[in-house]
mmCIF file of C-alpha atoms in Angstrom:
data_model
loop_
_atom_site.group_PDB
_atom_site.id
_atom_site.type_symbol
_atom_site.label_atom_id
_atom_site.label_comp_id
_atom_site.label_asym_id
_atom_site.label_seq_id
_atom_site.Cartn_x
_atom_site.Cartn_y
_atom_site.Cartn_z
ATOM 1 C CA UNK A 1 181.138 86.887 142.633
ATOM 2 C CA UNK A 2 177.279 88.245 143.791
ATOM 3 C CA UNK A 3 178.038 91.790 142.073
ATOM 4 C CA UNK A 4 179.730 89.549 138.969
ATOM 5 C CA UNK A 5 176.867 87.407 138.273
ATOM 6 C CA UNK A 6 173.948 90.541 139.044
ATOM 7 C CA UNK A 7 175.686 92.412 136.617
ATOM 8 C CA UNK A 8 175.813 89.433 134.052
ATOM 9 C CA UNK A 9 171.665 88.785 134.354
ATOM 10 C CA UNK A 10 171.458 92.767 133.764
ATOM 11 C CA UNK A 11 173.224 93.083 130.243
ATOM 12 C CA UNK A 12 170.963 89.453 129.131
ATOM 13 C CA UNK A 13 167.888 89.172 127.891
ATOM 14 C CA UNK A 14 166.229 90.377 131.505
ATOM 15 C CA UNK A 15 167.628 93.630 130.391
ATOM 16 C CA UNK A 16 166.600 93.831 127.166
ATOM 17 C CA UNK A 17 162.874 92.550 127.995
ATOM 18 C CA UNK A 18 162.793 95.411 130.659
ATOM 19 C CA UNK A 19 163.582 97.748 127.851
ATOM 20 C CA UNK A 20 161.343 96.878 125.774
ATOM 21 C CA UNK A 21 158.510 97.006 128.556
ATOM 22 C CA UNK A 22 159.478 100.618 129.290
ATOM 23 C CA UNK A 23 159.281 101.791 125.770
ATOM 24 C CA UNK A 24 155.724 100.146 125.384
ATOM 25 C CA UNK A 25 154.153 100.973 128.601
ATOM 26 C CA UNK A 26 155.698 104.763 129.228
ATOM 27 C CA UNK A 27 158.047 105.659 126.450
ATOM 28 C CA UNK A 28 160.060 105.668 129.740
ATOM 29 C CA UNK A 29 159.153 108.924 130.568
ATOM 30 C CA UNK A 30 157.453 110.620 127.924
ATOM 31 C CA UNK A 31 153.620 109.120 128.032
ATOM 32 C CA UNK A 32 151.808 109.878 123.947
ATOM 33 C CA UNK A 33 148.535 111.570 124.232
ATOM 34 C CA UNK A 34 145.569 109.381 122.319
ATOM 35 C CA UNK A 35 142.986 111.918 123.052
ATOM 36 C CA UNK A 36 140.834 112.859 119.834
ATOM 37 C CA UNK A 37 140.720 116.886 118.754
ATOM 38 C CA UNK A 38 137.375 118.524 119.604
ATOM 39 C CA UNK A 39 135.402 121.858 118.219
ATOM 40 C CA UNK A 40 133.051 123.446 120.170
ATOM 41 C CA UNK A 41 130.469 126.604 119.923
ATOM 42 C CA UNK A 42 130.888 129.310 122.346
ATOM 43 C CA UNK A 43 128.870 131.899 120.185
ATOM 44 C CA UNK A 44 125.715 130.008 118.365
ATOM 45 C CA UNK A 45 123.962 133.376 116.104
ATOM 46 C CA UNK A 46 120.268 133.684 116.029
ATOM 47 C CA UNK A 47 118.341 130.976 113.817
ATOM 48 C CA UNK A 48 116.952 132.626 110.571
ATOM 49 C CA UNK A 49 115.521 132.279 107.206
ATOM 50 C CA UNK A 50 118.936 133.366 106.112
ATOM 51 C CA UNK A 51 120.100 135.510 102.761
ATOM 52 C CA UNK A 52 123.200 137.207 102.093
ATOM 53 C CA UNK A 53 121.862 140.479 104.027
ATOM 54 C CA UNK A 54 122.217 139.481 107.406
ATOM 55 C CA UNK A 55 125.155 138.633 109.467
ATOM 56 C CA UNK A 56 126.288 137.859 113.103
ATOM 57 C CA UNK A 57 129.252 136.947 115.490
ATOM 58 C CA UNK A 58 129.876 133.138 115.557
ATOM 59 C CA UNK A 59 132.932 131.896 117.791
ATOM 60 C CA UNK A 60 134.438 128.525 119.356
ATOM 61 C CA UNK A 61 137.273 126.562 120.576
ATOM 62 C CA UNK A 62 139.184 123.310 119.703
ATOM 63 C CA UNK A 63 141.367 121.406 121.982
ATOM 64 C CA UNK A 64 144.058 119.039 120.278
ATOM 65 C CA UNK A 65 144.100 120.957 117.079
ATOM 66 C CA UNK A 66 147.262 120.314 114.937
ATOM 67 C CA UNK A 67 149.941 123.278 113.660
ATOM 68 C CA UNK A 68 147.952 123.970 110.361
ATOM 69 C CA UNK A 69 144.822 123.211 110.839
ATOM 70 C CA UNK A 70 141.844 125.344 110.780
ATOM 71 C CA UNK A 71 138.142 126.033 110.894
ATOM 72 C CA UNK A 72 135.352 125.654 108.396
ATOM 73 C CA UNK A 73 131.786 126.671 109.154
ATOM 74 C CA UNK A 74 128.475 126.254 107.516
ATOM 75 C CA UNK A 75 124.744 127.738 107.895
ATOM 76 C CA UNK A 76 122.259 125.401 106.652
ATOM 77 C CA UNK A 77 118.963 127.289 105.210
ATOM 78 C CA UNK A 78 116.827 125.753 102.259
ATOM 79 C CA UNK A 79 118.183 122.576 103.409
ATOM 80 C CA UNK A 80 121.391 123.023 102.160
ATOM 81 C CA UNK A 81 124.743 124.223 103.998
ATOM 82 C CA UNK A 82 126.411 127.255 102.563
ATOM 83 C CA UNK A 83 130.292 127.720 103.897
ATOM 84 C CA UNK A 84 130.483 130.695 105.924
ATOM 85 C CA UNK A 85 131.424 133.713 105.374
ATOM 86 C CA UNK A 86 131.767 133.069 101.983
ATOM 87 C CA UNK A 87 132.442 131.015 99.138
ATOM 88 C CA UNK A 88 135.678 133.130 98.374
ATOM 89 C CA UNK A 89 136.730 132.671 102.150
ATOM 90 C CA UNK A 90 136.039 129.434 103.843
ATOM 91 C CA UNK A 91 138.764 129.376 106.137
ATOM 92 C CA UNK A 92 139.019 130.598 110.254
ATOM 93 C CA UNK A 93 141.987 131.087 111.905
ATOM 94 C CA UNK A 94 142.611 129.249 114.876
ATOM 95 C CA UNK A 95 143.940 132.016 117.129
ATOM 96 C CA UNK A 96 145.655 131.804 120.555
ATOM 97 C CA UNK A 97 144.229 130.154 123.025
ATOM 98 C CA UNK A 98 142.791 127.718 120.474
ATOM 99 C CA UNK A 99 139.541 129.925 119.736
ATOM 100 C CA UNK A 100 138.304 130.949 116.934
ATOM 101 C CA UNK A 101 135.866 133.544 115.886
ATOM 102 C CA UNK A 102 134.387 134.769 112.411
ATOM 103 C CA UNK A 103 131.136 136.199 110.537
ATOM 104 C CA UNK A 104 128.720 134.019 108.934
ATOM 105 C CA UNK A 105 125.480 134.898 107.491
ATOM 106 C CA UNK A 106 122.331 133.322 109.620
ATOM 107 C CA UNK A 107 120.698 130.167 108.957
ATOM 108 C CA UNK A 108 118.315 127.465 110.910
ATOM 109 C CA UNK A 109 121.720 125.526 111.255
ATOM 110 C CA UNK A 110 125.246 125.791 112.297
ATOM 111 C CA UNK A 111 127.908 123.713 111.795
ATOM 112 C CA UNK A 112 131.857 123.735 112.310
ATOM 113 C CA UNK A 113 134.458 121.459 110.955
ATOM 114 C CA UNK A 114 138.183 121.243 112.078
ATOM 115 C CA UNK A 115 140.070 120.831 109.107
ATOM 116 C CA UNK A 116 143.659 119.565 108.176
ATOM 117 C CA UNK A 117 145.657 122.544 106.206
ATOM 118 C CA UNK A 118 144.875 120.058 103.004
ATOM 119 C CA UNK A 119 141.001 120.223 103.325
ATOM 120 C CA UNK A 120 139.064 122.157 100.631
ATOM 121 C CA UNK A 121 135.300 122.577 101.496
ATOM 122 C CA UNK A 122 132.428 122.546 98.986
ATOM 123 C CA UNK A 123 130.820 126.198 98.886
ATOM 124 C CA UNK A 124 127.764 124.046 99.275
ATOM 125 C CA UNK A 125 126.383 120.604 100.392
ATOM 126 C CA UNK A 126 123.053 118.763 101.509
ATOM 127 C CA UNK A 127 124.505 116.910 103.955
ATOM 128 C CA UNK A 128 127.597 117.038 106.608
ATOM 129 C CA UNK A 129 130.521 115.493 105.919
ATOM 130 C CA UNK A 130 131.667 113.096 109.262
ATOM 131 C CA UNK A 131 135.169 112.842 110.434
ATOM 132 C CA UNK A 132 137.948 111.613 108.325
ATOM 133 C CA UNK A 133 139.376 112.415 104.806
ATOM 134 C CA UNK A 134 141.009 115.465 106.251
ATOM 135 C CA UNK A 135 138.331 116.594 108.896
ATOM 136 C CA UNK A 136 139.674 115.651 112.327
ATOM 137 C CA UNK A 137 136.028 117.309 114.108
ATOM 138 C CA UNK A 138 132.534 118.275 113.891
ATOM 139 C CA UNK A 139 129.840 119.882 116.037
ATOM 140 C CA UNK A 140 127.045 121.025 114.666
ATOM 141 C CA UNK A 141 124.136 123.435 116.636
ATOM 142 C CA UNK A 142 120.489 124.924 116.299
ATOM 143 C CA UNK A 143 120.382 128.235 116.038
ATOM 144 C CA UNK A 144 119.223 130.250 119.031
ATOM 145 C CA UNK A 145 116.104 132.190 120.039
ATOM 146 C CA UNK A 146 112.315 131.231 118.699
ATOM 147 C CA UNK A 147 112.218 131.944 114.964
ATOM 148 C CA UNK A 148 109.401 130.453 113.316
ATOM 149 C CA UNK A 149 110.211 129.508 109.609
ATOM 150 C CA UNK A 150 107.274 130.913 106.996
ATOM 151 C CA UNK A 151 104.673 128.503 106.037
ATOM 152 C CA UNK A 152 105.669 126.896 102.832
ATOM 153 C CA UNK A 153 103.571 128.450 99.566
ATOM 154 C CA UNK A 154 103.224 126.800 96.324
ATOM 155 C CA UNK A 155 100.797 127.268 93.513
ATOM 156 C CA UNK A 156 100.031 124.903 90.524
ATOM 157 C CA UNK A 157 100.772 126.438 87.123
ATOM 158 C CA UNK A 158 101.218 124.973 83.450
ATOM 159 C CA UNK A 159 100.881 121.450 84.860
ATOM 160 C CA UNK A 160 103.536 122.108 88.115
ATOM 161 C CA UNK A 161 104.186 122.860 91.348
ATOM 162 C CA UNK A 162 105.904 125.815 91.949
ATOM 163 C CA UNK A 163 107.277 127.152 95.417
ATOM 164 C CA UNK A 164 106.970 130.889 96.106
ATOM 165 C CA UNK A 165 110.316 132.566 97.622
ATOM 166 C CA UNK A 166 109.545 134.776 100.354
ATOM 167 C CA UNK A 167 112.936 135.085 102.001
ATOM 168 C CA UNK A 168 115.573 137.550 100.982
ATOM 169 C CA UNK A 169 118.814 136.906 97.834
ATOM 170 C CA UNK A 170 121.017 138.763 96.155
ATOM 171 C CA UNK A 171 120.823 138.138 92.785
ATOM 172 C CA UNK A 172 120.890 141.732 90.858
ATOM 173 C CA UNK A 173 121.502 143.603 94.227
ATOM 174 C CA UNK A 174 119.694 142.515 97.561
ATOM 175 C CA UNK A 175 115.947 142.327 96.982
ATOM 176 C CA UNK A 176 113.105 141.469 99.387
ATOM 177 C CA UNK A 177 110.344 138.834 98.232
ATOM 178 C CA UNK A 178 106.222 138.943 99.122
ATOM 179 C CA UNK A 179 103.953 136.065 98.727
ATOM 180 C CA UNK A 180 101.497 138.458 97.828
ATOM 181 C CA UNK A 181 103.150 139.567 94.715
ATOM 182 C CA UNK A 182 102.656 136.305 92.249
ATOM 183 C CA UNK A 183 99.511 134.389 92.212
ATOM 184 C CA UNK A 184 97.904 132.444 88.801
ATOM 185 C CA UNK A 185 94.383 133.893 87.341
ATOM 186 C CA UNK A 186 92.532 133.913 84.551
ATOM 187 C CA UNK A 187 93.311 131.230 81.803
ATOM 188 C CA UNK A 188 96.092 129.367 84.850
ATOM 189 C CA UNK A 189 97.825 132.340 83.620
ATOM 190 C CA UNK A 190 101.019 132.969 86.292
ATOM 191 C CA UNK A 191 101.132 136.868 87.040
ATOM 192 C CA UNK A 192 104.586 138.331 88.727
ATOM 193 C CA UNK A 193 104.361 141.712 90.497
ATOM 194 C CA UNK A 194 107.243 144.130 91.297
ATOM 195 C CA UNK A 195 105.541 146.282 94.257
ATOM 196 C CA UNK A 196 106.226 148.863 96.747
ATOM 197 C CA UNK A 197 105.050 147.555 99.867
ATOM 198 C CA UNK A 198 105.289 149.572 103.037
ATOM 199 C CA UNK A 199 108.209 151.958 101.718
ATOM 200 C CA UNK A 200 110.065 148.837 100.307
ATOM 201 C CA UNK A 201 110.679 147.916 96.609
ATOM 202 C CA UNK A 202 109.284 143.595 97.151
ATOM 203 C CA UNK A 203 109.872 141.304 94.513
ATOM 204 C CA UNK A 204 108.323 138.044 92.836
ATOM 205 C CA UNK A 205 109.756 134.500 92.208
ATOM 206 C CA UNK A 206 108.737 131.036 91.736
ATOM 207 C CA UNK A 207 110.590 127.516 91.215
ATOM 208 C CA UNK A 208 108.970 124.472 90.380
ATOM 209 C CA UNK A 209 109.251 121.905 93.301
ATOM 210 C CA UNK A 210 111.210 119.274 90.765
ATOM 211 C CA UNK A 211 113.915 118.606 88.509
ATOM 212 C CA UNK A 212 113.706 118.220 84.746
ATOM 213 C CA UNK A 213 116.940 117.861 83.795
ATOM 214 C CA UNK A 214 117.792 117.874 80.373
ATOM 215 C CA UNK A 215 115.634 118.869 77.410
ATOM 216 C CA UNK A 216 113.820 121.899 75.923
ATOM 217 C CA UNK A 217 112.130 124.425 78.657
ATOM 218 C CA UNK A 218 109.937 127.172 77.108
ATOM 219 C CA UNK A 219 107.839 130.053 78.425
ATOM 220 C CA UNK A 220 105.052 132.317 76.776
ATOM 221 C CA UNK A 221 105.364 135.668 77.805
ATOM 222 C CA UNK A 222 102.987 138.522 77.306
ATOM 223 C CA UNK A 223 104.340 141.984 76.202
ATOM 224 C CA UNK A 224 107.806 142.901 77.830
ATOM 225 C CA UNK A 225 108.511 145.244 75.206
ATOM 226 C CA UNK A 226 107.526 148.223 77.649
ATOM 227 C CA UNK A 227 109.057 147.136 80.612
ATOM 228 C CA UNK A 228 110.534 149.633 83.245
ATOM 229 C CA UNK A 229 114.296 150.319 82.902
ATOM 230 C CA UNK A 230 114.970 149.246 86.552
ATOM 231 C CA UNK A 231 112.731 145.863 86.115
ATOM 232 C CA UNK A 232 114.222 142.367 85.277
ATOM 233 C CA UNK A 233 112.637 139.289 84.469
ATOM 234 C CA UNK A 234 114.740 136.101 84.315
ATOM 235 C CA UNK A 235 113.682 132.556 83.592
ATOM 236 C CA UNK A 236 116.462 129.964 84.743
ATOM 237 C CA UNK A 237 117.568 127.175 85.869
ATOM 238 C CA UNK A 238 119.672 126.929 89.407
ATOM 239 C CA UNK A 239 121.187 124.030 91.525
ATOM 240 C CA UNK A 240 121.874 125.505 95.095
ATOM 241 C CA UNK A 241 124.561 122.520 95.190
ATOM 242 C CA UNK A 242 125.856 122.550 91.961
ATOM 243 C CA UNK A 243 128.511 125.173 92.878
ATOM 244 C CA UNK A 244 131.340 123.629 91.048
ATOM 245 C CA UNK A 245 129.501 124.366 87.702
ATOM 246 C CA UNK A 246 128.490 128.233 88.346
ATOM 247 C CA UNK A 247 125.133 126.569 90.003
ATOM 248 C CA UNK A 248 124.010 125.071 86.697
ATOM 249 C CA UNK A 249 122.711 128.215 85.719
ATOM 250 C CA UNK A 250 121.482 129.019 82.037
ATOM 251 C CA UNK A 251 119.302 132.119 81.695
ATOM 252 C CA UNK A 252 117.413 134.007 79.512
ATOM 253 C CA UNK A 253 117.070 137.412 80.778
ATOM 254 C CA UNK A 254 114.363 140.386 80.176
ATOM 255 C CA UNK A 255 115.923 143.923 81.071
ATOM 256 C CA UNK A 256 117.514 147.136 80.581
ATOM 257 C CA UNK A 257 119.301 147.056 83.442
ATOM 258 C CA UNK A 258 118.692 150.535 84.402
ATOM 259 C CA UNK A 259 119.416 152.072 80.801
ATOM 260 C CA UNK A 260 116.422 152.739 78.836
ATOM 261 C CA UNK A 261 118.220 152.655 75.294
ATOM 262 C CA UNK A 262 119.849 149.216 75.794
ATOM 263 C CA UNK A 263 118.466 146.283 74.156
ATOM 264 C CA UNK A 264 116.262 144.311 76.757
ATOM 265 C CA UNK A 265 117.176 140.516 75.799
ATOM 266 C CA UNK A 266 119.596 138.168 76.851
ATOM 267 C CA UNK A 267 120.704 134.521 76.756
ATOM 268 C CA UNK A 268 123.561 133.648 79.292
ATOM 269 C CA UNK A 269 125.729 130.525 80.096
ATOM 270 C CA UNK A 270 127.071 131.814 83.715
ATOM 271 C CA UNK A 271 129.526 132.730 85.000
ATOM 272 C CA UNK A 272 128.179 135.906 82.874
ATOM 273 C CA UNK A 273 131.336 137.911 83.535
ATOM 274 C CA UNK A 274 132.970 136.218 80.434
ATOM 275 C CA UNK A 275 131.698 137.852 77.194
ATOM 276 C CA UNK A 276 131.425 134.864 75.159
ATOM 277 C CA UNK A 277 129.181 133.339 77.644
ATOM 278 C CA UNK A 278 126.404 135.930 77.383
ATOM 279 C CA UNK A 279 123.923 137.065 73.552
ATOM 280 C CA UNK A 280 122.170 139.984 73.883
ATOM 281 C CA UNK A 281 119.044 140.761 71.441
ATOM 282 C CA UNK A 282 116.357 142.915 71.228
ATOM 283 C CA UNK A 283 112.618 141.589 72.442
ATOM 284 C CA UNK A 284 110.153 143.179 69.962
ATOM 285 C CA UNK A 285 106.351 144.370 71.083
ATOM 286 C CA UNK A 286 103.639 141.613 71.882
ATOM 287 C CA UNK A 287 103.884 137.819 73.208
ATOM 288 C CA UNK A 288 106.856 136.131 72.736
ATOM 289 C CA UNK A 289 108.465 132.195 73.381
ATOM 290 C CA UNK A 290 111.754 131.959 74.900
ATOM 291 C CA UNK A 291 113.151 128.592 75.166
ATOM 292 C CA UNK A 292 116.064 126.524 75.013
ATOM 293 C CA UNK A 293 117.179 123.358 74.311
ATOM 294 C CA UNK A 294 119.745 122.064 76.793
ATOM 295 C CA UNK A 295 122.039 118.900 75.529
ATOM 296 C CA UNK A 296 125.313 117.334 77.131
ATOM 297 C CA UNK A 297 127.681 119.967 75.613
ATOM 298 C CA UNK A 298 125.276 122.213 74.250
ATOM 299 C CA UNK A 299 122.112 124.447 74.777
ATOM 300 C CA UNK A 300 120.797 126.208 72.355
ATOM 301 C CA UNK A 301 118.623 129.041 72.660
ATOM 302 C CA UNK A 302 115.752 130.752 70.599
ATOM 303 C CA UNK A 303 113.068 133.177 70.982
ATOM 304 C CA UNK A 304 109.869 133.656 68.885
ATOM 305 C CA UNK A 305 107.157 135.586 68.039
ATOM 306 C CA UNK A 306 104.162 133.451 70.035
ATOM 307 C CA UNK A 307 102.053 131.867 67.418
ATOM 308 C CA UNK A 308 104.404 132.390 64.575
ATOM 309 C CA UNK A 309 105.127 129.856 62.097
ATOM 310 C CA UNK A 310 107.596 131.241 59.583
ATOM 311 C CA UNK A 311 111.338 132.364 59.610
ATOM 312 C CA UNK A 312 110.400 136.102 59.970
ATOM 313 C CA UNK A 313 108.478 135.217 62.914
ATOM 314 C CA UNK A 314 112.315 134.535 64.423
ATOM 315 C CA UNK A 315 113.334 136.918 67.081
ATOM 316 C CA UNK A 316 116.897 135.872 68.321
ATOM 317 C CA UNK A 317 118.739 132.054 68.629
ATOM 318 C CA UNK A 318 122.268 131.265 69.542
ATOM 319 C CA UNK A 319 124.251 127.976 69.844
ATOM 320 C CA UNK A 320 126.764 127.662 72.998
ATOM 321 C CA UNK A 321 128.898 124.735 73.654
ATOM 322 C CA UNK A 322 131.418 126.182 75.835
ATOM 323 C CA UNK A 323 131.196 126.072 79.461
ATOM 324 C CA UNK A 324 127.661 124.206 79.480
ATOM 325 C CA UNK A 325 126.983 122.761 82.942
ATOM 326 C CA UNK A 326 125.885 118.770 83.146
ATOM 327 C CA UNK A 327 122.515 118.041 84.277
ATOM 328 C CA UNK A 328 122.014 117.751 88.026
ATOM 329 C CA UNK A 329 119.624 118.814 90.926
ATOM 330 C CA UNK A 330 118.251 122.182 89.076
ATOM 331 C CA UNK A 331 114.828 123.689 89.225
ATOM 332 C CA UNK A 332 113.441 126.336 86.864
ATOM 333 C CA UNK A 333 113.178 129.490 88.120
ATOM 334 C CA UNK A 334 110.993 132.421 87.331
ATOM 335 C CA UNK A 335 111.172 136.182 88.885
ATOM 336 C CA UNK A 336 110.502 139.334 88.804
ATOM 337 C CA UNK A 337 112.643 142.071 90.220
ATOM 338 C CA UNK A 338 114.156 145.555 90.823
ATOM 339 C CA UNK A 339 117.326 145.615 89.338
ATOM 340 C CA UNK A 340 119.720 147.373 92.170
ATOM 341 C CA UNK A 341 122.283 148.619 89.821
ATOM 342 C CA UNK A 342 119.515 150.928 88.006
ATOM 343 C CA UNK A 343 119.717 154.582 88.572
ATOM 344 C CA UNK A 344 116.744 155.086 89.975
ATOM 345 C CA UNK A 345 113.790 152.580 91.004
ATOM 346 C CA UNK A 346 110.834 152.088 88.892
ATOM 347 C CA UNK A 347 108.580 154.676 88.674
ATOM 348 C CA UNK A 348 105.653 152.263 89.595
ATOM 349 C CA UNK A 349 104.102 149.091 89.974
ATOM 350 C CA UNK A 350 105.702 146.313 87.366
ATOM 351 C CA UNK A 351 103.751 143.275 86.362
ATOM 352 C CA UNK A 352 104.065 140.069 83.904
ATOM 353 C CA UNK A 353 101.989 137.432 82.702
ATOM 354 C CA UNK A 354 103.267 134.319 82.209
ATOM 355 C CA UNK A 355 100.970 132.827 79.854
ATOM 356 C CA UNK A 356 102.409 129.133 79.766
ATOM 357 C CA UNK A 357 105.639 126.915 81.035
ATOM 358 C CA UNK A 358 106.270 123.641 78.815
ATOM 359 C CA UNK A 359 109.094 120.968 78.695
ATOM 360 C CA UNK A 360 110.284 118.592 76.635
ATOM 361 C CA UNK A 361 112.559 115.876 77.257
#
């Protein structure tokens, strides 16, 4: 009767309570892990100016990662973060013994995102995201070592502040960039030099320190008629987060690009690789305006003979309403620069003169 009636209180509700005790408390026998995923740095590069010329190791591990997931890094420089290595490959493998390892091009910054397989990264952004929405970890480092970032330079011209670049890019094949090559003189007129310094072909560029958005942007040029086949002289306007729309980029371009019987004038809507997107024209001898008039669907450009007041006094215009970014965070951009696709390098010093910058909203 004992063993009866024990057997009775084990099949009740004592025996279901107990069950349901063991499934809360241990999962009897198989205890769930609530411990978050982590990234770490193992391998923290150098900090640096950065530009797409330099490169270095960067590694790390993650503990709790996910099947699918993987790493995205970022190099902050110009006070934005760039994803690492490169816009066409933001991804890194998690390999075994959950490390991972990759190139990315230096920076002041360093950052590193675990990612669910869904996760697609901006190529660029001025701040971090934080956990969630797809990222299941940060960590985020200084670079090493004791670089010293150059003193900021900036000159007043036409009524603005302009910054001078004096760290490396790529745009028309790697160039360097001197301080010493732009400065404003006689008349506030804005001179650009192209100049062999120390056995090294240095460039010129400035960008004004604020956004105009749109409106009509103009610049007075003196002669480019003459100017070397391996020189190129772009004004422009450029959003370093403003990836999604080819970094709000509309040009007008000065150059032969290394052929000294094409024409040396261009207007371009990037991405510049489809035809349609880019006029080329001929710039004629003596000052000149370029400007162009930039619209929600529309910018249209037009160059002049400076001073002229008639329809002969036209140069070149063209009307594009394809593919024309929205307003955003862009600066205009002037340089001056050896185009690395030429032949051969200039065969000596280049300078412009900017004679004036104006805007209209």
């Amino acid at each position: 009767m004992t063993e009866d009636r024990s057997r009775r209180s084990l099949s009740g509700p004592a025996f279901v309570a107990l069950s349901i005790v063991c499934l809360l408390v241990s999962s009897c026998g198989s205890p769930r892990s609530t411990v978050d995923p982590t990234i770490e740095f193992t391998t923290i590069p150098l900090a640096n100016a950065g530009g797409p010329a330099k490169l270095a190791a960067v590694a790390g591990r993650v503990t709790g990662a996910r099947p699918g997931q993987q790493v995205v890094v970022f190099a902050k420089t110009g006070g934005v973060w760039w994803v690492q290595p490169f816009r066409s490959r933001p991804f890194t493998a998690i390999e075994d013994g959950s490390t991972w390892t990759n190139s990315i091009h230096l920076g002041t910054e360093y950052a590193a995102l675990l990612v669910n397989a869904d996760y697609r990264p901006p190529a660029t952004t001025g701040s971090l995201p934080d956990r969630g929405r797809g990222i299941a970890a940060v960590a985020r480092a200084t670079g090493t070592g004791t670089f010293v970032p150059p003193a900021r330079t900036t000159l007043a011209f036409s009524g603005y502040e302009w910054e001078v670049r004096q760290q490396p890019n790529d745009r028309y094949g790697m160039n360097d960039y001197d301080a010493r090559n732009v400065w404003v003189y006689q008349q506030a007129r804005l001179h650009l030099l192209l100049s062999q310094r120390d056995g090294r072909w240095t460039s010129a560029e400035v960008w004004m320190t604020r956004s105009l958005g749109y409106g009509t942007y103009s610049i007075e040029l003196g002669d480019t008629s003459q100017l070397d086949p391996a020189a190129a002289l772009s004004v422009y306007t450029w959003d370093a987060l403003g990836a999604d729309q080819n970094f709000r980029e509309l040009t007008v371009d000065v150059s032969r690009w290394g052929d000294p019987a094409s024409m040396n004038g261009q207007y371009v809507v990037q991405p510049e690789n489809v035809a349609a997107n880019v006029f080329r024209f001929a710039v004629p001898a003596g000052r000149v305006t370029h400007s162009f008039r930039w619209e929600p669907g529309r910018v249209s450009f037009r160059t002049v003979r400076s001073g002229g007041a008639s329809r002969g006094d036209l140069v070149a215009e063209r009307l594009f309403t394809v593919r024309v970014p929205t307003a955003g965070a862009e600066n205009p951009h002037i340089v001056l620069l050896y185009d690395r696709g030429s032949p051969k390098p200039p065969s000596k010093d280049v300078e412009v003169v900017v004679e004036k910058f104006a805007f209209l909203p």
